[in-house]
CSV table of C-alpha atoms in Angstrom, one decimal:
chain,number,residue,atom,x,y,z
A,8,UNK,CA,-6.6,1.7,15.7
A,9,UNK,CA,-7.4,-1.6,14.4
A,10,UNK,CA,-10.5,-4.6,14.8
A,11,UNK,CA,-9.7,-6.7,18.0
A,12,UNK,CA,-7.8,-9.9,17.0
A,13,UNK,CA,-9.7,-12.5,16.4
A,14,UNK,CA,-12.5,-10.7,14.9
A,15,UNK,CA,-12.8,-9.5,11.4
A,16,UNK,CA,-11.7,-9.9,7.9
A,17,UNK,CA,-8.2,-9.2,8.6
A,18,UNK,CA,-8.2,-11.5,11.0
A,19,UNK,CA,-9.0,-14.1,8.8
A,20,UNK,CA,-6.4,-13.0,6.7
A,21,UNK,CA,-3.8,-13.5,9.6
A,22,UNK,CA,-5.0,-16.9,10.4
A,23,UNK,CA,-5.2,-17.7,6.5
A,24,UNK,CA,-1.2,-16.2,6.3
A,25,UNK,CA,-0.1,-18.2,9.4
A,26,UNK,CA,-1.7,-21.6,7.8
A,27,UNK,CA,0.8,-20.7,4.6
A,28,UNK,CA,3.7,-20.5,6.0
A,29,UNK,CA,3.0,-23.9,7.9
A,30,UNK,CA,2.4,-25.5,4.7
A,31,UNK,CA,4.6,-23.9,3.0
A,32,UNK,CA,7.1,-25.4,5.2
A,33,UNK,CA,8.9,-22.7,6.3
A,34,UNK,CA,7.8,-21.8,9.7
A,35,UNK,CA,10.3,-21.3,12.3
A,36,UNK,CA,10.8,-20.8,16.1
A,37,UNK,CA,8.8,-19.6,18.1
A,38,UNK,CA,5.8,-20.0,16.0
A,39,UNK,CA,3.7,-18.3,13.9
A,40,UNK,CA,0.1,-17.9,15.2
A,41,UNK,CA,-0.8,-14.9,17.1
A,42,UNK,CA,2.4,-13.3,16.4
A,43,UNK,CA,4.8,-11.7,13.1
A,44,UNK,CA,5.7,-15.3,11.8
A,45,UNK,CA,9.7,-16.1,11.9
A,46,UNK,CA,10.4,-17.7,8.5
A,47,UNK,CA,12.7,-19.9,6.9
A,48,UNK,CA,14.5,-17.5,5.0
A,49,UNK,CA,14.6,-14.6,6.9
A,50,UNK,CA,18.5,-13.9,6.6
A,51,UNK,CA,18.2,-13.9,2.9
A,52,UNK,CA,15.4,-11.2,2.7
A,53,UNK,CA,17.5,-9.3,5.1
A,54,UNK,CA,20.4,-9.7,2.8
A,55,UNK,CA,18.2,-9.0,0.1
A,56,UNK,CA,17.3,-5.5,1.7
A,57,UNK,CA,20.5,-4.7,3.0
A,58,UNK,CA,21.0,-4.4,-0.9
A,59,UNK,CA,18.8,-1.8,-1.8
A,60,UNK,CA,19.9,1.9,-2.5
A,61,UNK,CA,17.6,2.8,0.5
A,62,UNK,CA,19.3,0.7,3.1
A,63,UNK,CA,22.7,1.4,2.0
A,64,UNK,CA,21.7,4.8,2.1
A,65,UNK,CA,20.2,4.8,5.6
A,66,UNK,CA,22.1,6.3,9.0
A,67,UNK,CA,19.1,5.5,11.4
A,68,UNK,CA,16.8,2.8,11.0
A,69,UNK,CA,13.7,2.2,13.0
A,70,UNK,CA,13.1,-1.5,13.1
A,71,UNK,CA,10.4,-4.0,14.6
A,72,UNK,CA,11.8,-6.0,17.8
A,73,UNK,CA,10.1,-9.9,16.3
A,74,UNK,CA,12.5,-12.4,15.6
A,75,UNK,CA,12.3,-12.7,11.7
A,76,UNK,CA,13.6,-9.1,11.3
A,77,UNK,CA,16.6,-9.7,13.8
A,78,UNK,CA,18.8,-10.5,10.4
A,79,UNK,CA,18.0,-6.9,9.5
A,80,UNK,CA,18.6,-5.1,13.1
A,81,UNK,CA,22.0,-7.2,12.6
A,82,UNK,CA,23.0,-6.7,8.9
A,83,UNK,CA,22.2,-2.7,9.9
A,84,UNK,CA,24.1,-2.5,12.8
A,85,UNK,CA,27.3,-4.5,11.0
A,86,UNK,CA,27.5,-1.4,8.6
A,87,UNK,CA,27.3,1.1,11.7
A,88,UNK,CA,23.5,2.4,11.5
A,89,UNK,CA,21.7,3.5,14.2
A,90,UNK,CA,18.9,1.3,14.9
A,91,UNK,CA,15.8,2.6,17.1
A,92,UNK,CA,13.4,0.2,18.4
A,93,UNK,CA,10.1,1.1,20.1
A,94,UNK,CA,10.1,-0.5,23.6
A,95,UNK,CA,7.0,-3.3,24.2
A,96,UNK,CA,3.5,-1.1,23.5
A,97,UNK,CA,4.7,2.2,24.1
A,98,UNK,CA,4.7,2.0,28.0
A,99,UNK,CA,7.1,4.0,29.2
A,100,UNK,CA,7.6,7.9,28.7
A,101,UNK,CA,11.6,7.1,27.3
A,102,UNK,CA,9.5,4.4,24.7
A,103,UNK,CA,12.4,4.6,22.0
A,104,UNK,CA,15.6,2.5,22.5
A,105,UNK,CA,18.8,3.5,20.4
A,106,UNK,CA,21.6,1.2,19.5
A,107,UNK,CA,24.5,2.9,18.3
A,108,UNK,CA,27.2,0.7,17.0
A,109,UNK,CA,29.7,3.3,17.4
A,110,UNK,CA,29.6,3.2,21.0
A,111,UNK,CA,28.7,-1.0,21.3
A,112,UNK,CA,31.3,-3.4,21.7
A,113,UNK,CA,31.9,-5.1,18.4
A,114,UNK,CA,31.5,-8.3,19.7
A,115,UNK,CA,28.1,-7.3,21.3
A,116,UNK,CA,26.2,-6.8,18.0
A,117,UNK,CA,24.5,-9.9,17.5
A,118,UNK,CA,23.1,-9.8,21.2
A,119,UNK,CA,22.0,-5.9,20.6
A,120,UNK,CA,19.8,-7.3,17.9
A,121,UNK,CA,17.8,-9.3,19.8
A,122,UNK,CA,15.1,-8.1,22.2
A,123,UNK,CA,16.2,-8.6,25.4
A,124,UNK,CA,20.0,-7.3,24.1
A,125,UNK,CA,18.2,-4.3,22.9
A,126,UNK,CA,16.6,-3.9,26.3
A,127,UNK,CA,19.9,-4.3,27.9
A,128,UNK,CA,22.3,-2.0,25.5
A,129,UNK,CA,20.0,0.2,24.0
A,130,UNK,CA,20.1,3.9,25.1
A,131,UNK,CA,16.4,5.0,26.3
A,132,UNK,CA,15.2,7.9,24.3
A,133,UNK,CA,11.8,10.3,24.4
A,134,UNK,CA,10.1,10.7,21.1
A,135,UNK,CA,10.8,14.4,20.9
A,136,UNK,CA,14.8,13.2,21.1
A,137,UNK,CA,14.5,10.7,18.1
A,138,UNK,CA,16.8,11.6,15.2
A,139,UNK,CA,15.5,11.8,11.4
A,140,UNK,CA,15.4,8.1,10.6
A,141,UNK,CA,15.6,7.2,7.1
A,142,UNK,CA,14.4,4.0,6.9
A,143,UNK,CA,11.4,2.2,8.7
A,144,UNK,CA,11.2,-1.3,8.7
A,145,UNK,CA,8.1,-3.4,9.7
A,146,UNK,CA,7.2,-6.8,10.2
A,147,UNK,CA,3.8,-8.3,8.5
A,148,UNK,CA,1.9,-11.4,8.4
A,149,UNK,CA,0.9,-10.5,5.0
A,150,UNK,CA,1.9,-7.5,2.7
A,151,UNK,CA,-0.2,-7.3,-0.7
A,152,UNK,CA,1.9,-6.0,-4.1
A,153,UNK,CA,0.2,-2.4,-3.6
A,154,UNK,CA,1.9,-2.3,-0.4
A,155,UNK,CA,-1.0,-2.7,2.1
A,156,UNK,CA,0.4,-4.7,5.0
A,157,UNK,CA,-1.3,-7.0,7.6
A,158,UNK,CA,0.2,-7.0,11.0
A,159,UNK,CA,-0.5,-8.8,14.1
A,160,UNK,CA,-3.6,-6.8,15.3
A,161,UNK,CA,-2.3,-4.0,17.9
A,162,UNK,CA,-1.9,-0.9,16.1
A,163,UNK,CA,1.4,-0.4,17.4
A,164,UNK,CA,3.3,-0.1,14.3
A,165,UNK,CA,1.0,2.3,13.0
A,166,UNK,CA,1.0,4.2,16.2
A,167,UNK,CA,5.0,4.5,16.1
A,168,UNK,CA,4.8,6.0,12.8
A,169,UNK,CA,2.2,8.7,14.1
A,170,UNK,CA,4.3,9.4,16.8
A,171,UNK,CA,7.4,9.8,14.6
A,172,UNK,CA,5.7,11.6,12.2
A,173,UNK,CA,3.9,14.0,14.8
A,174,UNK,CA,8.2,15.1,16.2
A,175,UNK,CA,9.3,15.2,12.9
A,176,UNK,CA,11.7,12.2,12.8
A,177,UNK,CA,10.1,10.6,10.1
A,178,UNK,CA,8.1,12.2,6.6
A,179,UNK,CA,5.6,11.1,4.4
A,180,UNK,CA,8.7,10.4,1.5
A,181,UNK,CA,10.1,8.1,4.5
A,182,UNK,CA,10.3,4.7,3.0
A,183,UNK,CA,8.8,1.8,5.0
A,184,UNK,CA,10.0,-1.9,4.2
A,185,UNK,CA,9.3,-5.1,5.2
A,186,UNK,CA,11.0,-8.9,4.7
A,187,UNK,CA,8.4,-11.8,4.3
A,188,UNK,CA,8.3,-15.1,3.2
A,189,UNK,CA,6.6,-15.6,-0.2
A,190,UNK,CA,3.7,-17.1,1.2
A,191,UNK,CA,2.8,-14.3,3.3
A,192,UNK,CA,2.8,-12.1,-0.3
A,193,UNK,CA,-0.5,-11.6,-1.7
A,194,UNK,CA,-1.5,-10.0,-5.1
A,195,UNK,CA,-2.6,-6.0,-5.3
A,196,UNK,CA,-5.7,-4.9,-3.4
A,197,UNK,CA,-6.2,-8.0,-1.6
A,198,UNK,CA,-5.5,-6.7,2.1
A,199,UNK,CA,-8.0,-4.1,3.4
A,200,UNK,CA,-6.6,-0.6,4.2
A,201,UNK,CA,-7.9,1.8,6.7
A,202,UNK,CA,-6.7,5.4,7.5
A,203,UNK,CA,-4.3,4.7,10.1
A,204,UNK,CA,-2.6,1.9,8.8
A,205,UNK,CA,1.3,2.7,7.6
A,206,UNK,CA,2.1,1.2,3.6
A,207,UNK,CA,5.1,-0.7,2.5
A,208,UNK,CA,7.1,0.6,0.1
A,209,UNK,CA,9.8,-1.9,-0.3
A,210,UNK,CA,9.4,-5.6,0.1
A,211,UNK,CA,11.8,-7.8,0.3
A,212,UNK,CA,11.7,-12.2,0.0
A,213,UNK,CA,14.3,-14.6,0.0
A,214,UNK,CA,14.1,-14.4,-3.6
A,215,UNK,CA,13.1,-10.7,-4.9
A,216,UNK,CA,12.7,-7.3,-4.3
A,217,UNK,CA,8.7,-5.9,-5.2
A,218,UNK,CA,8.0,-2.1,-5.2
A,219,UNK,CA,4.6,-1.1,-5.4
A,220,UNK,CA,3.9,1.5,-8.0
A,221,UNK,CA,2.9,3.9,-7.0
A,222,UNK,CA,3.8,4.1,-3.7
A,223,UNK,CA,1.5,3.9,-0.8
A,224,UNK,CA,0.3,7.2,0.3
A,225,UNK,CA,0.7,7.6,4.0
A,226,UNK,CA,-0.9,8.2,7.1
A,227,UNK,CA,-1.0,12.1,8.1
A,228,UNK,CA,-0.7,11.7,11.6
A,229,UNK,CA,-2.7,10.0,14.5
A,230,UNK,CA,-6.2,9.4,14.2
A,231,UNK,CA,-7.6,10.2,18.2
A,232,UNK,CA,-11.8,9.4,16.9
A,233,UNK,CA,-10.1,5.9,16.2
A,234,UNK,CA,-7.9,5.5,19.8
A,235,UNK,CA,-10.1,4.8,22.7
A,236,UNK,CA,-9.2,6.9,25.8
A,237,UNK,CA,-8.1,3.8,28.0
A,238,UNK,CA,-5.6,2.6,25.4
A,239,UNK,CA,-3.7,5.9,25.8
A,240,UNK,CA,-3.6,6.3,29.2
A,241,UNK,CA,-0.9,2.9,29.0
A,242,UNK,CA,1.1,4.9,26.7
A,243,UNK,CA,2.4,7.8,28.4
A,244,UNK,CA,4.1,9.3,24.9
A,245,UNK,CA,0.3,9.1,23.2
A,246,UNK,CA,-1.7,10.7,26.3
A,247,UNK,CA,0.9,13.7,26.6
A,248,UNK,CA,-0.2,14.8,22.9
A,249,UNK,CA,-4.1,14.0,23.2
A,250,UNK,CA,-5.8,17.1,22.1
A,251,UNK,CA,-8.0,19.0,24.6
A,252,UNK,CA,-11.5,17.7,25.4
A,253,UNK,CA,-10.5,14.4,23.5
């Protein structure tokens, strides 16, 4: 679904993005090369986004697991969302976990938000059993002002979202947000787009909100030409819809 890491234009984008935040003096445990960069400022974007009308809005959000969107998983859980997160590369048949605040201990939120608390509260779920989720949100290393966003280099997000879209818990109206530093912001156009690859509608910084206009028109489902046969057969969820003779 995408160019290998460490090959390609967008990969010199990503190492270009991770040098930014470095100078820019905001990077933040654990690092930023090779993954979605934690940032100095994260809880204020996630503040910031927890602001807009489609956040307050949402019941079920479908959130990254990295570390600089765990403000967001938080702030949504606080005001009793659902949030669903896709377990590591799609490698188990239940590959969606659900944490439902209504049934968590209050005092077990801020562990819930994290990976491994996910991993230990969440409730396992098959795609087909995912409920309508209203907002997506998705990590970047970079995210231009059209909305074209740069992720780490495995596809997955984009895969998620064709899986989602494919059972019907998510639509092409869906919107998609991110929270970045401002360093990782780059002007209209400047990221390369391809087919598969999901757009941001809503991002949100430390210090503003941008929405592209217009929005980013979104992938229609899963490209199979673009999937190699022995990346699906790890994903059990991807192989059980590849088309016949594929």
């Amino acid at each position: 679904m995408s160019a290998p890491p460490g090959s390609g234009p967008k990969q010199r984008l990503r190492a270009e993005h991770w040098a930014a935040i470095r100078a820019a003096g905001a990077a933040r445990f654990p690092g930023v090369e090779g993954r979605i960069p934690n940032f100095i400022g994260a809880e204020a974007a996630a503040a910031a986004l927890a602001e807009t009308p489609e956040f307050q809005a949402a019941r079920v959000l479908k959130c990254n697991p990295d570390l600089p969107q765990r403000p967001v998983r938080h702030a949504a859980l606080k005001a009793g969302k659902v949030v669903l997160l896709a377990v590591p590369r799609l490698r188990q048949e239940h590959c969606f976990l659900a944490l439902d605040p209504a049934v968590l201990p209050p005092n077990a939120l801020w562990r819930a938000s994290s990976i491994k608390g996910a991993a230990e509260l969440g409730r396992p779920l098959m795609v087909d059993a995912v409920p309508r989720i209203d907002l997506i949100v998705s990590g970047c290393v970079a995210v231009d002002e059209r909305g074209a966003r740069l992720g780490k280099g495995g596809g997955f997000a984009d895969l998620e979202y064709a899986l989602l879209h494919a059972s019907g818990a998510v639509f092409p109206a869906t919107p998609v947000a991110t929270t970045a530093h401002e360093s990782q912001v780059r002007g209209a156009g400047d990221i390369p787009r391809e087919r598969h690859d999901i757009g941001v509608t809503i991002i949100a910084t430390p210090s503003r909100i941008i929405r592209p206009d217009p929005s980013p028109v979104q992938p229609s489902g899963l490209f199979w030409d673009a999937l190699p046969v022995e990346r699906r057969a790890d994903m059990p969820a991807i192989a059980a819809r590849a088309p016949a003779g594929s």
